[in-house]
Amino acid sequence: MAEYVFETEGVKKTFTFLNRKAPYGTIYALEVLETVLISAAFEQHANIVFVDDGVYQIKKDQDTAAINMKNFSPTYGIIEMEKEDADEDEDMDMVWRIIVEKESMEARGLSPDDFKVEVEVLSSAELADVLEQSDVVIGG
Amino acid sequence: MFHTINKSPFERNSLDTCLRLSKKGSAILLFEDGVYAALKGTQVSAKVEGAVGEHPIFVLGPDLKARGLSEDHVIEGVSVVDYGGFVDLAAEHGAVNAWL
């Protein structure tokens, strides 16, 4: 089997993960979430963004027992912990932001209290700047 | 930044959200079912005609042709490109986002 070597020494990029789909109906949300977790291993900067129906991914009180699917929403709590670790550890050069677009949130009658993690609420114009300043955008 | 849209504007909100979250001057390519957004005389034409002043907008020729459409159907100011043009756009711009 081929052995892969990842030369990541000194490589620091800003990744934006753009979540635009509701959970469970399609596989998009889970796939993006897995990608976010992989990027944590490489200590890269990350913006985890929720837009359109993607805001439903972080809705509180998800209970999937009756639909026979794994409830993956607790993993967003892990992301929040990862972000807090990065914020607190001065030796760690890694900035993570958890962002919700205001327009998408309000269109769905939601407020920051409805989310299971603490989020930054940005307008679409502010979010456009975040996207433009990203080195890599991974959407789903 | 380079935005690609491959879904019909009549089925998804990809075009709307892309236009809402893109900076003026960033390029947009319509391909696969996204090409329907490039056509004149539809419910979304006005939106795209308005965006032409803010963004360079491109549509993939082979996907138009496959769907029985030609350059004559395309909104003025939207440029038709081939696969080579698609590659050039991706190479010229910074980050790429696929609005699925």
PDB file of C-alpha atoms in Angstrom:
ATOM      1  CA  MET A   1       0.000   0.000   0.000  1.00  0.00           C
ATOM      2  CA  ALA A   2       1.297   3.447  -0.879  1.00  0.00           C
ATOM      3  CA  GLU A   3       2.410   5.583   1.987  1.00  0.00           C
ATOM      4  CA  TYR A   4       1.267   9.162   1.845  1.00  0.00           C
ATOM      5  CA  VAL A   5       3.325  11.928   3.369  1.00  0.00           C
ATOM      6  CA  PHE A   6       1.585  15.210   4.032  1.00  0.00           C
ATOM      7  CA  GLU A   7       4.034  18.106   4.000  1.00  0.00           C
ATOM      8  CA  THR A   8       2.074  20.501   6.170  1.00  0.00           C
ATOM      9  CA  GLU A   9       4.950  22.046   8.076  1.00  0.00           C
ATOM     10  CA  GLY A  10       4.529  25.814   8.001  1.00  0.00           C
ATOM     11  CA  VAL A  11       1.365  25.638   5.886  1.00  0.00           C
ATOM     12  CA  LYS A  12      -1.365  27.792   7.365  1.00  0.00           C
ATOM     13  CA  LYS A  13      -4.541  28.502   5.472  1.00  0.00           C
ATOM     14  CA  THR A  14      -7.991  29.779   6.263  1.00  0.00           C
ATOM     15  CA  PHE A  15     -10.679  27.244   5.427  1.00  0.00           C
ATOM     16  CA  THR A  16     -14.323  28.194   5.238  1.00  0.00           C
ATOM     17  CA  PHE A  17     -16.831  25.388   5.598  1.00  0.00           C
ATOM     18  CA  LEU A  18     -20.086  26.610   4.117  1.00  0.00           C
ATOM     19  CA  ASN A  19     -23.014  24.544   5.370  1.00  0.00           C
ATOM     20  CA  ARG A  20     -26.197  25.147   3.347  1.00  0.00           C
ATOM     21  CA  LYS A  21     -28.280  21.986   3.826  1.00  0.00           C
ATOM     22  CA  ALA A  22     -30.509  20.771   6.625  1.00  0.00           C
ATOM     23  CA  PRO A  23     -29.349  17.643   8.477  1.00  0.00           C
ATOM     24  CA  TYR A  24     -30.689  14.078   7.883  1.00  0.00           C
ATOM     25  CA  GLY A  25     -32.559  14.719   4.576  1.00  0.00           C
ATOM     26  CA  THR A  26     -29.300  14.459   2.618  1.00  0.00           C
ATOM     27  CA  ILE A  27     -25.719  13.483   3.440  1.00  0.00           C
ATOM     28  CA  TYR A  28     -24.241  16.976   2.834  1.00  0.00           C
ATOM     29  CA  ALA A  29     -24.264  18.156   6.472  1.00  0.00           C
ATOM     30  CA  LEU A  30     -22.515  15.064   7.816  1.00  0.00           C
ATOM     31  CA  GLU A  31     -19.911  15.077   5.033  1.00  0.00           C
ATOM     32  CA  VAL A  32     -18.963  18.719   5.669  1.00  0.00           C
ATOM     33  CA  LEU A  33     -18.816  18.056   9.410  1.00  0.00           C
ATOM     34  CA  GLU A  34     -16.316  15.223   8.867  1.00  0.00           C
ATOM     35  CA  THR A  35     -14.183  17.531   6.755  1.00  0.00           C
ATOM     36  CA  VAL A  36     -14.146  20.150   9.524  1.00  0.00           C
ATOM     37  CA  LEU A  37     -12.882  17.555  11.988  1.00  0.00           C
ATOM     38  CA  ILE A  38     -10.083  16.520   9.611  1.00  0.00           C
ATOM     39  CA  SER A  39      -8.923  20.128   9.289  1.00  0.00           C
ATOM     40  CA  ALA A  40      -8.636  20.349  13.089  1.00  0.00           C
ATOM     41  CA  ALA A  41      -5.926  17.694  12.972  1.00  0.00           C
ATOM     42  CA  PHE A  42      -3.814  19.972  10.760  1.00  0.00           C
ATOM     43  CA  GLU A  43      -4.234  23.074  12.956  1.00  0.00           C
ATOM     44  CA  GLN A  44      -5.634  25.262  10.191  1.00  0.00           C
ATOM     45  CA  HIS A  45      -7.739  28.381  10.617  1.00  0.00           C
ATOM     46  CA  ALA A  46     -11.421  27.606  10.053  1.00  0.00           C
ATOM     47  CA  ASN A  47     -14.691  29.435   9.630  1.00  0.00           C
ATOM     48  CA  ILE A  48     -17.598  27.069  10.196  1.00  0.00           C
ATOM     49  CA  VAL A  49     -20.494  28.863   8.543  1.00  0.00           C
ATOM     50  CA  PHE A  50     -24.222  28.106   8.514  1.00  0.00           C
ATOM     51  CA  VAL A  51     -26.346  29.597   5.716  1.00  0.00           C
ATOM     52  CA  ASP A  52     -29.774  28.789   4.206  1.00  0.00           C
ATOM     53  CA  ASP A  53     -31.152  25.498   5.612  1.00  0.00           C
ATOM     54  CA  GLY A  54     -27.666  24.844   7.028  1.00  0.00           C
ATOM     55  CA  VAL A  55     -28.728  26.832  10.102  1.00  0.00           C
ATOM     56  CA  TYR A  56     -30.949  23.873  11.059  1.00  0.00           C
ATOM     57  CA  GLN A  57     -27.831  21.750  11.584  1.00  0.00           C
ATOM     58  CA  ILE A  58     -27.125  23.439  14.911  1.00  0.00           C
ATOM     59  CA  LYS A  59     -30.726  23.569  16.184  1.00  0.00           C
ATOM     60  CA  LYS A  60     -30.943  22.566  19.851  1.00  0.00           C
ATOM     61  CA  ASP A  61     -32.747  19.425  21.095  1.00  0.00           C
ATOM     62  CA  GLN A  62     -32.299  17.170  18.061  1.00  0.00           C
ATOM     63  CA  ASP A  63     -33.572  13.651  18.813  1.00  0.00           C
ATOM     64  CA  THR A  64     -33.240  11.132  15.980  1.00  0.00           C
ATOM     65  CA  ALA A  65     -34.202   8.001  17.917  1.00  0.00           C
ATOM     66  CA  ALA A  66     -37.464   7.546  16.025  1.00  0.00           C
ATOM     67  CA  ILE A  67     -35.957   7.936  12.529  1.00  0.00           C
ATOM     68  CA  ASN A  68     -33.206   5.359  13.068  1.00  0.00           C
ATOM     69  CA  MET A  69     -30.406   7.745  12.183  1.00  0.00           C
ATOM     70  CA  LYS A  70     -27.415   8.821  14.190  1.00  0.00           C
ATOM     71  CA  ASN A  71     -27.863  12.217  15.843  1.00  0.00           C
ATOM     72  CA  PHE A  72     -24.624  13.919  14.848  1.00  0.00           C
ATOM     73  CA  SER A  73     -25.473  17.303  16.354  1.00  0.00           C
ATOM     74  CA  PRO A  74     -23.411  16.645  19.556  1.00  0.00           C
ATOM     75  CA  THR A  75     -20.332  16.808  17.310  1.00  0.00           C
ATOM     76  CA  TYR A  76     -20.905  20.552  16.862  1.00  0.00           C
ATOM     77  CA  GLY A  77     -20.290  20.771  20.609  1.00  0.00           C
ATOM     78  CA  ILE A  78     -16.872  19.196  19.960  1.00  0.00           C
ATOM     79  CA  ILE A  79     -16.218  21.884  17.358  1.00  0.00           C
ATOM     80  CA  GLU A  80     -17.152  24.549  19.892  1.00  0.00           C
ATOM     81  CA  MET A  81     -14.718  22.986  22.398  1.00  0.00           C
ATOM     82  CA  GLU A  82     -12.006  22.902  19.736  1.00  0.00           C
ATOM     83  CA  LYS A  83     -12.607  26.584  19.045  1.00  0.00           C
ATOM     84  CA  GLU A  84     -12.435  27.439  22.755  1.00  0.00           C
ATOM     85  CA  ASP A  85      -9.180  25.474  23.123  1.00  0.00           C
ATOM     86  CA  ALA A  86      -7.692  27.371  20.198  1.00  0.00           C
ATOM     87  CA  ASP A  87      -8.840  30.699  21.666  1.00  0.00           C
ATOM     88  CA  GLU A  88      -7.355  29.966  25.079  1.00  0.00           C
ATOM     89  CA  ASP A  89      -4.074  28.296  24.110  1.00  0.00           C
ATOM     90  CA  GLU A  90      -1.577  31.019  23.321  1.00  0.00           C
ATOM     91  CA  ASP A  91       0.828  28.540  21.749  1.00  0.00           C
ATOM     92  CA  MET A  92      -1.758  27.397  19.233  1.00  0.00           C
ATOM     93  CA  ASP A  93      -1.822  29.449  16.023  1.00  0.00           C
ATOM     94  CA  MET A  94      -5.353  28.515  15.044  1.00  0.00           C
ATOM     95  CA  VAL A  95      -8.420  30.722  14.858  1.00  0.00           C
ATOM     96  CA  TRP A  96     -11.837  29.155  14.536  1.00  0.00           C
ATOM     97  CA  ARG A  97     -15.094  31.044  14.077  1.00  0.00           C
ATOM     98  CA  ILE A  98     -18.618  29.647  14.184  1.00  0.00           C
ATOM     99  CA  ILE A  99     -20.784  31.918  12.056  1.00  0.00           C
ATOM    100  CA  VAL A 100     -24.482  32.102  11.204  1.00  0.00           C
ATOM    101  CA  GLU A 101     -25.835  34.369   8.476  1.00  0.00           C
ATOM    102  CA  LYS A 102     -28.403  36.738   9.979  1.00  0.00           C
ATOM    103  CA  GLU A 103     -30.689  36.710   6.933  1.00  0.00           C
ATOM    104  CA  SER A 104     -30.913  32.896   6.837  1.00  0.00           C
ATOM    105  CA  MET A 105     -31.507  32.695  10.600  1.00  0.00           C
ATOM    106  CA  GLU A 106     -34.254  35.307  10.620  1.00  0.00           C
ATOM    107  CA  ALA A 107     -35.964  33.904   7.514  1.00  0.00           C
ATOM    108  CA  ARG A 108     -36.463  30.684   9.496  1.00  0.00           C
ATOM    109  CA  GLY A 109     -37.745  32.392  12.630  1.00  0.00           C
ATOM    110  CA  LEU A 110     -34.654  31.421  14.630  1.00  0.00           C
ATOM    111  CA  SER A 111     -32.502  33.349  17.087  1.00  0.00           C
ATOM    112  CA  PRO A 112     -29.090  32.582  18.635  1.00  0.00           C
ATOM    113  CA  ASP A 113     -30.871  30.997  21.643  1.00  0.00           C
ATOM    114  CA  ASP A 114     -32.132  28.231  19.351  1.00  0.00           C
ATOM    115  CA  PHE A 115     -28.622  26.989  18.625  1.00  0.00           C
ATOM    116  CA  LYS A 116     -26.718  24.390  20.598  1.00  0.00           C
ATOM    117  CA  VAL A 117     -23.433  26.289  20.194  1.00  0.00           C
ATOM    118  CA  GLU A 118     -22.486  29.915  20.623  1.00  0.00           C
ATOM    119  CA  VAL A 119     -22.387  31.636  17.240  1.00  0.00           C
ATOM    120  CA  GLU A 120     -21.336  34.923  15.665  1.00  0.00           C
ATOM    121  CA  VAL A 121     -24.249  36.361  13.712  1.00  0.00           C
ATOM    122  CA  LEU A 122     -23.064  38.195  10.576  1.00  0.00           C
ATOM    123  CA  SER A 123     -24.988  40.004   7.856  1.00  0.00           C
ATOM    124  CA  SER A 124     -24.648  38.729   4.291  1.00  0.00           C
ATOM    125  CA  ALA A 125     -22.346  41.652   3.459  1.00  0.00           C
ATOM    126  CA  GLU A 126     -20.062  40.816   6.397  1.00  0.00           C
ATOM    127  CA  LEU A 127     -20.118  37.138   5.471  1.00  0.00           C
ATOM    128  CA  ALA A 128     -19.204  37.977   1.860  1.00  0.00           C
ATOM    129  CA  ASP A 129     -15.983  39.513   3.220  1.00  0.00           C
ATOM    130  CA  VAL A 130     -15.234  36.374   5.244  1.00  0.00           C
ATOM    131  CA  LEU A 131     -15.672  34.230   2.124  1.00  0.00           C
ATOM    132  CA  GLU A 132     -13.521  36.526   0.011  1.00  0.00           C
ATOM    133  CA  GLN A 133     -10.707  36.361   2.593  1.00  0.00           C
ATOM    134  CA  SER A 134     -10.665  32.554   2.691  1.00  0.00           C
ATOM    135  CA  ASP A 135      -7.935  30.505   1.039  1.00  0.00           C
ATOM    136  CA  VAL A 136     -10.197  27.484   0.596  1.00  0.00           C
ATOM    137  CA  VAL A 137     -13.984  27.198   0.609  1.00  0.00           C
ATOM    138  CA  ILE A 138     -15.647  23.831   1.105  1.00  0.00           C
ATOM    139  CA  GLY A 139     -19.369  24.010   0.511  1.00  0.00           C
ATOM    140  CA  GLY A 140     -22.156  21.535   0.987  1.00  0.00           C
TER     141      GLY A 140
ATOM    142  CA  MET B   1     -13.090  34.409  -5.714  1.00  0.00           C
ATOM    143  CA  PHE B   2     -14.718  32.075  -8.249  1.00  0.00           C
ATOM    144  CA  HIS B   3     -18.283  30.805  -7.784  1.00  0.00           C
ATOM    145  CA  THR B   4     -19.760  27.855  -9.652  1.00  0.00           C
ATOM    146  CA  ILE B   5     -23.473  27.047  -9.785  1.00  0.00           C
ATOM    147  CA  ASN B   6     -24.622  23.697 -11.173  1.00  0.00           C
ATOM    148  CA  LYS B   7     -28.241  23.658 -10.018  1.00  0.00           C
ATOM    149  CA  SER B   8     -31.337  25.106 -11.688  1.00  0.00           C
ATOM    150  CA  PRO B   9     -32.487  28.416 -10.175  1.00  0.00           C
ATOM    151  CA  PHE B  10     -36.056  27.055 -10.375  1.00  0.00           C
ATOM    152  CA  GLU B  11     -35.218  24.112  -8.123  1.00  0.00           C
ATOM    153  CA  ARG B  12     -32.751  25.537  -5.596  1.00  0.00           C
ATOM    154  CA  ASN B  13     -31.726  28.806  -4.006  1.00  0.00           C
ATOM    155  CA  SER B  14     -28.043  28.396  -5.005  1.00  0.00           C
ATOM    156  CA  LEU B  15     -28.142  31.368  -7.405  1.00  0.00           C
ATOM    157  CA  ASP B  16     -29.902  33.632  -4.881  1.00  0.00           C
ATOM    158  CA  THR B  17     -27.517  32.784  -2.053  1.00  0.00           C
ATOM    159  CA  CYS B  18     -24.473  33.085  -4.292  1.00  0.00           C
ATOM    160  CA  LEU B  19     -25.560  36.565  -5.391  1.00  0.00           C
ATOM    161  CA  ARG B  20     -26.288  37.551  -1.784  1.00  0.00           C
ATOM    162  CA  LEU B  21     -22.907  36.349  -0.455  1.00  0.00           C
ATOM    163  CA  SER B  22     -20.524  37.264  -3.278  1.00  0.00           C
ATOM    164  CA  LYS B  23     -18.401  40.376  -3.450  1.00  0.00           C
ATOM    165  CA  LYS B  24     -18.752  42.682  -6.416  1.00  0.00           C
ATOM    166  CA  GLY B  25     -16.297  41.688  -9.152  1.00  0.00           C
ATOM    167  CA  SER B  26     -16.027  38.004  -8.237  1.00  0.00           C
ATOM    168  CA  ALA B  27     -16.644  35.656 -11.167  1.00  0.00           C
ATOM    169  CA  ILE B  28     -19.614  33.285 -11.505  1.00  0.00           C
ATOM    170  CA  LEU B  29     -19.842  30.270 -13.815  1.00  0.00           C
ATOM    171  CA  LEU B  30     -23.183  28.596 -14.580  1.00  0.00           C
ATOM    172  CA  PHE B  31     -22.900  24.954 -15.658  1.00  0.00           C
ATOM    173  CA  GLU B  32     -24.890  21.691 -15.729  1.00  0.00           C
ATOM    174  CA  ASP B  33     -28.475  22.593 -14.664  1.00  0.00           C
ATOM    175  CA  GLY B  34     -27.175  26.007 -13.617  1.00  0.00           C
ATOM    176  CA  VAL B  35     -27.213  27.034 -17.302  1.00  0.00           C
ATOM    177  CA  TYR B  36     -30.978  27.630 -17.071  1.00  0.00           C
ATOM    178  CA  ALA B  37     -30.169  30.767 -15.061  1.00  0.00           C
ATOM    179  CA  ALA B  38     -28.336  32.211 -18.086  1.00  0.00           C
ATOM    180  CA  LEU B  39     -31.417  32.321 -20.335  1.00  0.00           C
ATOM    181  CA  LYS B  40     -33.437  35.279 -21.524  1.00  0.00           C
ATOM    182  CA  GLY B  41     -37.144  35.546 -20.808  1.00  0.00           C
ATOM    183  CA  THR B  42     -37.404  33.537 -17.583  1.00  0.00           C
ATOM    184  CA  GLN B  43     -38.574  34.380 -14.072  1.00  0.00           C
ATOM    185  CA  VAL B  44     -34.969  34.791 -12.953  1.00  0.00           C
ATOM    186  CA  SER B  45     -33.610  36.660 -15.996  1.00  0.00           C
ATOM    187  CA  ALA B  46     -33.946  40.080 -14.375  1.00  0.00           C
ATOM    188  CA  LYS B  47     -31.869  38.891 -11.428  1.00  0.00           C
ATOM    189  CA  VAL B  48     -29.057  37.717 -13.697  1.00  0.00           C
ATOM    190  CA  GLU B  49     -29.287  40.794 -15.934  1.00  0.00           C
ATOM    191  CA  GLY B  50     -28.823  42.908 -12.805  1.00  0.00           C
ATOM    192  CA  ALA B  51     -25.867  40.809 -11.673  1.00  0.00           C
ATOM    193  CA  VAL B  52     -24.056  41.186 -15.010  1.00  0.00           C
ATOM    194  CA  GLY B  53     -23.083  44.730 -13.993  1.00  0.00           C
ATOM    195  CA  GLU B  54     -21.596  43.496 -10.727  1.00  0.00           C
ATOM    196  CA  HIS B  55     -19.904  40.246 -11.729  1.00  0.00           C
ATOM    197  CA  PRO B  56     -18.268  38.656 -14.744  1.00  0.00           C
ATOM    198  CA  ILE B  57     -20.782  35.853 -15.482  1.00  0.00           C
ATOM    199  CA  PHE B  58     -20.016  32.810 -17.640  1.00  0.00           C
ATOM    200  CA  VAL B  59     -22.003  29.836 -18.889  1.00  0.00           C
ATOM    201  CA  LEU B  60     -20.595  26.515 -20.048  1.00  0.00           C
ATOM    202  CA  GLY B  61     -21.312  26.005 -23.788  1.00  0.00           C
ATOM    203  CA  PRO B  62     -21.360  22.182 -23.861  1.00  0.00           C
ATOM    204  CA  ASP B  63     -24.032  22.146 -21.120  1.00  0.00           C
ATOM    205  CA  LEU B  64     -26.175  24.641 -23.083  1.00  0.00           C
ATOM    206  CA  LYS B  65     -25.856  22.569 -26.252  1.00  0.00           C
ATOM    207  CA  ALA B  66     -26.726  19.347 -24.442  1.00  0.00           C
ATOM    208  CA  ARG B  67     -29.978  20.945 -23.295  1.00  0.00           C
ATOM    209  CA  GLY B  68     -31.007  22.181 -26.762  1.00  0.00           C
ATOM    210  CA  LEU B  69     -29.935  25.752 -26.042  1.00  0.00           C
ATOM    211  CA  SER B  70     -27.628  28.059 -27.945  1.00  0.00           C
ATOM    212  CA  GLU B  71     -25.813  31.337 -27.475  1.00  0.00           C
ATOM    213  CA  ASP B  72     -28.900  33.109 -28.919  1.00  0.00           C
ATOM    214  CA  HIS B  73     -30.865  32.214 -25.792  1.00  0.00           C
ATOM    215  CA  VAL B  74     -28.250  33.610 -23.420  1.00  0.00           C
ATOM    216  CA  ILE B  75     -28.635  36.924 -21.594  1.00  0.00           C
ATOM    217  CA  GLU B  76     -26.515  39.729 -22.998  1.00  0.00           C
ATOM    218  CA  GLY B  77     -23.309  40.191 -21.036  1.00  0.00           C
ATOM    219  CA  VAL B  78     -23.107  36.518 -20.018  1.00  0.00           C
ATOM    220  CA  SER B  79     -20.098  34.949 -21.767  1.00  0.00           C
ATOM    221  CA  VAL B  80     -20.159  31.413 -23.145  1.00  0.00           C
ATOM    222  CA  VAL B  81     -17.014  29.414 -22.359  1.00  0.00           C
ATOM    223  CA  ASP B  82     -15.806  25.887 -23.177  1.00  0.00           C
ATOM    224  CA  TYR B  83     -14.086  23.431 -20.824  1.00  0.00           C
ATOM    225  CA  GLY B  84     -10.728  25.133 -21.382  1.00  0.00           C
ATOM    226  CA  GLY B  85     -12.317  28.424 -20.376  1.00  0.00           C
ATOM    227  CA  PHE B  86     -13.677  26.796 -17.218  1.00  0.00           C
ATOM    228  CA  VAL B  87     -10.164  25.641 -16.305  1.00  0.00           C
ATOM    229  CA  ASP B  88      -8.735  29.115 -16.991  1.00  0.00           C
ATOM    230  CA  LEU B  89     -11.334  30.722 -14.718  1.00  0.00           C
ATOM    231  CA  ALA B  90     -10.538  28.328 -11.886  1.00  0.00           C
ATOM    232  CA  ALA B  91      -6.813  28.952 -12.327  1.00  0.00           C
ATOM    233  CA  GLU B  92      -7.119  32.752 -12.545  1.00  0.00           C
ATOM    234  CA  HIS B  93      -9.155  33.298  -9.410  1.00  0.00           C
ATOM    235  CA  GLY B  94      -8.501  32.527  -5.760  1.00  0.00           C
ATOM    236  CA  ALA B  95     -10.727  30.206  -3.778  1.00  0.00           C
ATOM    237  CA  VAL B  96     -13.493  28.363  -5.633  1.00  0.00           C
ATOM    238  CA  ASN B  97     -16.886  27.738  -4.095  1.00  0.00           C
ATOM    239  CA  ALA B  98     -19.316  25.255  -5.604  1.00  0.00           C
ATOM    240  CA  TRP B  99     -22.842  26.407  -4.706  1.00  0.00           C
ATOM    241  CA  LEU B 100     -24.539  22.999  -4.634  1.00  0.00           C
TER     242      LEU B 100
END
